[in-house]
mmCIF file of C-alpha atoms and ligand atoms in Angstrom:
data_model
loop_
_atom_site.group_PDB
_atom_site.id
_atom_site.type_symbol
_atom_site.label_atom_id
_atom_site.label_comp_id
_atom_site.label_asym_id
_atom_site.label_seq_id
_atom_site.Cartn_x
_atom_site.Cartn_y
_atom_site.Cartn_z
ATOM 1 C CA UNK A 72 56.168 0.755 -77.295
ATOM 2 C CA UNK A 73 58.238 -1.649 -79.364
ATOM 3 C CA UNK A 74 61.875 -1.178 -80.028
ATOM 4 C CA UNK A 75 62.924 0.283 -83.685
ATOM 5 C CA UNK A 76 63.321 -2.523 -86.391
ATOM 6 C CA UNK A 77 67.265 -3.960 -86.390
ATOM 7 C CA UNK A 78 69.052 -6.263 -88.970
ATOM 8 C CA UNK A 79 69.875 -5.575 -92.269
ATOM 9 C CA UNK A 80 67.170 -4.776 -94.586
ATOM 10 C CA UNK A 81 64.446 -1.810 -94.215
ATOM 11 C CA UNK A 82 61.493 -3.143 -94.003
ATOM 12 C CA UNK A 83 59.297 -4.559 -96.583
ATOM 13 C CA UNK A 84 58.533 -2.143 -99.484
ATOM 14 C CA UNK A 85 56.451 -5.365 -100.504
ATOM 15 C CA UNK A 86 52.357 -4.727 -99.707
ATOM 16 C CA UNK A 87 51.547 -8.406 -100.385
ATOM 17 C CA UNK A 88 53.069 -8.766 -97.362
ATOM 18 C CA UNK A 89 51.133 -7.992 -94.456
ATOM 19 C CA UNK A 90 54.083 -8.326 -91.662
ATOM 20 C CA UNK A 91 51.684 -8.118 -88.683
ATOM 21 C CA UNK A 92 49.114 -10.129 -89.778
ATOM 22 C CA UNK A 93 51.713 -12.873 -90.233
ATOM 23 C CA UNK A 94 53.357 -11.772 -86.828
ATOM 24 C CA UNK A 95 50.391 -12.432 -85.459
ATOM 25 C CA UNK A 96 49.438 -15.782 -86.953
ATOM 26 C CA UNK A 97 53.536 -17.055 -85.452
ATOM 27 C CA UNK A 98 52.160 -15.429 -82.103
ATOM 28 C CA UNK A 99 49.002 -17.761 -82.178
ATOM 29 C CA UNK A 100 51.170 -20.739 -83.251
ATOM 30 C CA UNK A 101 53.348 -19.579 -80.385
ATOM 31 C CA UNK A 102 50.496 -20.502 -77.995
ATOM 32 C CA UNK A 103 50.499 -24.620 -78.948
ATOM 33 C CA UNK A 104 54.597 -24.447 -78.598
ATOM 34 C CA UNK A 105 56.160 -27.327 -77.224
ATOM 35 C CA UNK A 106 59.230 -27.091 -75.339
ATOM 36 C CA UNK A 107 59.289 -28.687 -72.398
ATOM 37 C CA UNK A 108 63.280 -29.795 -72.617
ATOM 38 C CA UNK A 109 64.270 -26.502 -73.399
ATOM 39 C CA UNK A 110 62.234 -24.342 -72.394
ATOM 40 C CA UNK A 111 62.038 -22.318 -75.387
ATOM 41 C CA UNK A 112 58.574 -22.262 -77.499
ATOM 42 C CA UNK A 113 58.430 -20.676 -80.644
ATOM 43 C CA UNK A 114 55.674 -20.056 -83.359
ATOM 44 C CA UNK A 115 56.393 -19.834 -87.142
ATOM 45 C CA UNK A 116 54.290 -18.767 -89.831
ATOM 46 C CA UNK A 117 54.802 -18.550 -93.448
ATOM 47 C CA UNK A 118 52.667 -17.009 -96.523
ATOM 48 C CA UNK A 119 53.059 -18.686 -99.810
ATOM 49 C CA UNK A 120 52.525 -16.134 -103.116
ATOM 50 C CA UNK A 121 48.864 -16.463 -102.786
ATOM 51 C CA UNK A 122 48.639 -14.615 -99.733
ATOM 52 C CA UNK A 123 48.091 -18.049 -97.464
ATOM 53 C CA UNK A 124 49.128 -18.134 -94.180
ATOM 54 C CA UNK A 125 50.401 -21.593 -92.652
ATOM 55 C CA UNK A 126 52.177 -21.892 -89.361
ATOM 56 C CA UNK A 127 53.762 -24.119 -87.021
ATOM 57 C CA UNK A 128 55.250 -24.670 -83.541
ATOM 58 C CA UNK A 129 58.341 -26.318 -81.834
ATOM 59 C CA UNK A 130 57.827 -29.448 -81.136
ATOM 60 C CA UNK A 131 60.378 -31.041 -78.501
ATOM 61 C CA UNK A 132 61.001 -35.070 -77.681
ATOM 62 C CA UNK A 133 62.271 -36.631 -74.639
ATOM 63 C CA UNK A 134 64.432 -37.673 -77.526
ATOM 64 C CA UNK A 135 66.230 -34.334 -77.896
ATOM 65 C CA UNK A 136 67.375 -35.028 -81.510
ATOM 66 C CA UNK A 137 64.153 -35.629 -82.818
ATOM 67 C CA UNK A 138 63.117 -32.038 -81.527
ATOM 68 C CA UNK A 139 61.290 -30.510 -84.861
ATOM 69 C CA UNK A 140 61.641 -26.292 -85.344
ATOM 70 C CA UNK A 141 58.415 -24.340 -85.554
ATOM 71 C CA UNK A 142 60.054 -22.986 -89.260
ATOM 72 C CA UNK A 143 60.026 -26.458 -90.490
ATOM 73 C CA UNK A 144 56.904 -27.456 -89.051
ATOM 74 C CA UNK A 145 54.943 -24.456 -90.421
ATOM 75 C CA UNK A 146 56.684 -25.376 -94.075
ATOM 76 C CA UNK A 147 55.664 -29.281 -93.456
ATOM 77 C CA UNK A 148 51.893 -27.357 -93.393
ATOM 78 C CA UNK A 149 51.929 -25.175 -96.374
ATOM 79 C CA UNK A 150 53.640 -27.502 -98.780
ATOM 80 C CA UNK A 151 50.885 -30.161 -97.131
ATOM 81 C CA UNK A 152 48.010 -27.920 -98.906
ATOM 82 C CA UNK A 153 49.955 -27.351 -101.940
ATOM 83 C CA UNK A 154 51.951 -24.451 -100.990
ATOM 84 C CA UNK A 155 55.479 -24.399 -103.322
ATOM 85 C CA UNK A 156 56.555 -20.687 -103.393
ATOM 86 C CA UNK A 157 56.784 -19.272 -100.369
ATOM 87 C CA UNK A 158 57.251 -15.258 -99.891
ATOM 88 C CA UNK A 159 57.989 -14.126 -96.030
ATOM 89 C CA UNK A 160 58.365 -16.032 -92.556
ATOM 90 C CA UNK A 161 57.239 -14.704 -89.156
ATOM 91 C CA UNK A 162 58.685 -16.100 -86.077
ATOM 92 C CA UNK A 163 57.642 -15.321 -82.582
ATOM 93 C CA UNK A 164 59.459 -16.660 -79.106
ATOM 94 C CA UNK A 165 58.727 -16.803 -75.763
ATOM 95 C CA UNK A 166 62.174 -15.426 -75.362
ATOM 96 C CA UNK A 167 63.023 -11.825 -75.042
ATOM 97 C CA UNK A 168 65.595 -11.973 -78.270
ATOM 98 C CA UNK A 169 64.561 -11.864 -81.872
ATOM 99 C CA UNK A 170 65.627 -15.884 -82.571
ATOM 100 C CA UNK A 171 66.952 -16.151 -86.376
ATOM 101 C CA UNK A 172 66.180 -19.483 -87.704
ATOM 102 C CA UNK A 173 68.696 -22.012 -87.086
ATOM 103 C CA UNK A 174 70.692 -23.419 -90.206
ATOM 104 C CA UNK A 175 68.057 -26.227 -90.689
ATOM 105 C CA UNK A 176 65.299 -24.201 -91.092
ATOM 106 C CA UNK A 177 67.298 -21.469 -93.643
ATOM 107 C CA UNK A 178 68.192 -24.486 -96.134
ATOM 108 C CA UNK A 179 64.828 -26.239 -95.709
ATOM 109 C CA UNK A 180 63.170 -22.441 -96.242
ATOM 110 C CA UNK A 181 65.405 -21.692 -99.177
ATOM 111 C CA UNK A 182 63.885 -24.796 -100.882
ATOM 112 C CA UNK A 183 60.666 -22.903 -101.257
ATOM 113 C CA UNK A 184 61.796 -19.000 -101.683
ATOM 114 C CA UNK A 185 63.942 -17.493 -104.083
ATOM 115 C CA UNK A 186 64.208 -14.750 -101.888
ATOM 116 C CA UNK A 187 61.875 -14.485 -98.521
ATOM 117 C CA UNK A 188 61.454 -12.059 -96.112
ATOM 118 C CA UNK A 189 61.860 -13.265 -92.374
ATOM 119 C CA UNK A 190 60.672 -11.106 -89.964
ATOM 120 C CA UNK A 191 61.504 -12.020 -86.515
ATOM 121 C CA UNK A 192 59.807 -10.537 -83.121
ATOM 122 C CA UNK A 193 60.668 -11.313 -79.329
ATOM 123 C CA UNK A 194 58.772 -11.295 -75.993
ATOM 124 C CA UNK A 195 59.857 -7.698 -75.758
ATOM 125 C CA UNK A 196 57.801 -6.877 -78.569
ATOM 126 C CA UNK A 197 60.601 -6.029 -80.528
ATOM 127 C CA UNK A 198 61.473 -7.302 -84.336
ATOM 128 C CA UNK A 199 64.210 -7.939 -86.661
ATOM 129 C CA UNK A 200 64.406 -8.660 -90.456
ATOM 130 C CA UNK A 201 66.510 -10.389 -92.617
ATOM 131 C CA UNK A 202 66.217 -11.465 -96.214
ATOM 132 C CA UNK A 203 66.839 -15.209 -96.889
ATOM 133 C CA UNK A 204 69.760 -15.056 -99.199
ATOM 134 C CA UNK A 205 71.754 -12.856 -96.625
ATOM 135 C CA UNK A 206 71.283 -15.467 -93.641
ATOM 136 C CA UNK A 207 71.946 -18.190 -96.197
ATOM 137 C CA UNK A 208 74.309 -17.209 -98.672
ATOM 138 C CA UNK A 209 75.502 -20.146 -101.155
ATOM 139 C CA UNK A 210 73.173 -22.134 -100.297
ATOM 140 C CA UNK A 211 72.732 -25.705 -101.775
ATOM 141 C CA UNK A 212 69.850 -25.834 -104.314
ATOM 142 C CA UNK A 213 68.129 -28.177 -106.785
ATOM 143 C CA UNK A 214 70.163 -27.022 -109.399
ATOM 144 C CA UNK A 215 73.013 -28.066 -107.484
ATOM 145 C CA UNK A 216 71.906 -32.034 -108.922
ATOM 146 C CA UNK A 217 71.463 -30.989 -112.179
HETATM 147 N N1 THU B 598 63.822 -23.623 -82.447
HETATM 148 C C1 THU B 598 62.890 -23.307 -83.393
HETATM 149 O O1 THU B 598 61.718 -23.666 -83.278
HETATM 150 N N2 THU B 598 63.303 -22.597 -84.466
HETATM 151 C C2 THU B 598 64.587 -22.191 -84.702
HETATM 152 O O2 THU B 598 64.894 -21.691 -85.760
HETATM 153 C C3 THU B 598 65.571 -22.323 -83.624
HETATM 154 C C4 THU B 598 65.219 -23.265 -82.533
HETATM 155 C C5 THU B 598 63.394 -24.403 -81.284
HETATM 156 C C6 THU B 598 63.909 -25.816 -81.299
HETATM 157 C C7 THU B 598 63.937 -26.146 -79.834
HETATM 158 O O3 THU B 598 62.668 -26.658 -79.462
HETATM 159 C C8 THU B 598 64.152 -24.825 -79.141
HETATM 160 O O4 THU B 598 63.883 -23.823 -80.097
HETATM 161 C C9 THU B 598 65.554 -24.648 -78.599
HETATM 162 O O5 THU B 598 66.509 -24.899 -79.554
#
């Protein structure tokens, strides 16, 4: 059985967003993870307003710094078909912890949500969920340059 729901935020009052059919789309992104350096793989998937679903996977370099987060990489494919609004992330790990996404991945998120749900679900089977704005608080946007 999984483990009850931790973080901050109940979870989504929100029925456009269908939490396990995203889970499961970061689970089969999970699957093409590569993370051979590390040893961590992780899936990502992200539904714009529309309802479309567009995920992504860790992909690692023998050039560690070039190393590309499965958050970023499933953004890179939604704004790539015309995605620009983005309403909830789903990340899945081959680790047994629920991994938040790492600061990169909040800022380059935030560029496409207002607010977004991230939902986040390790090996266990167990999930946590955060809202955007509370794991990125002040963050730098476009209006920012204006
Ligand atoms: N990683 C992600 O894919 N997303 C995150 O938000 C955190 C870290 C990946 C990058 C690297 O391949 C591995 O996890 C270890 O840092």
């Amino acid at each position: 059985m999984n483990a009850p729901p931790t973080g901050a935020i109940p979870p989504p009052s929100d029925p456009e967003v269908d939490e396990a059919a995203l889970l499961a789309a970061a689970r089969g992104a999970l699957d093409a993870a590569y993370g051979p350096y590390s040893g961590v793989r992780v899936g990502a998937a992200v539904q714009d307003e529309d309802g479309r679903v567009f995920a992504g996977c860790n992909v690692e370099n023998a050039s560690y710094g070039l190393t590309v987060c499965a958050e970023r990489n499933a953004v890179a494919r939604a704004v790539g078909e015309g995605a620009r609004r983005l309403v909830a992330v789903a990340i899945a790990t081959s680790r047994p912890d629920r991994l938040p996404p790492c600061g990169a991945c909040r800022q380059v998120l935030r560029e496409f949500s207002e607010e977004l749900l991230v939902v986040s679900e390790g090996s266990d089977g167990g999930t946590s969920r955060w809202r955007l704005s509370e794991l990125l608080p002040q963050a730098f946007r476009a209006d920012d340059l204006a």
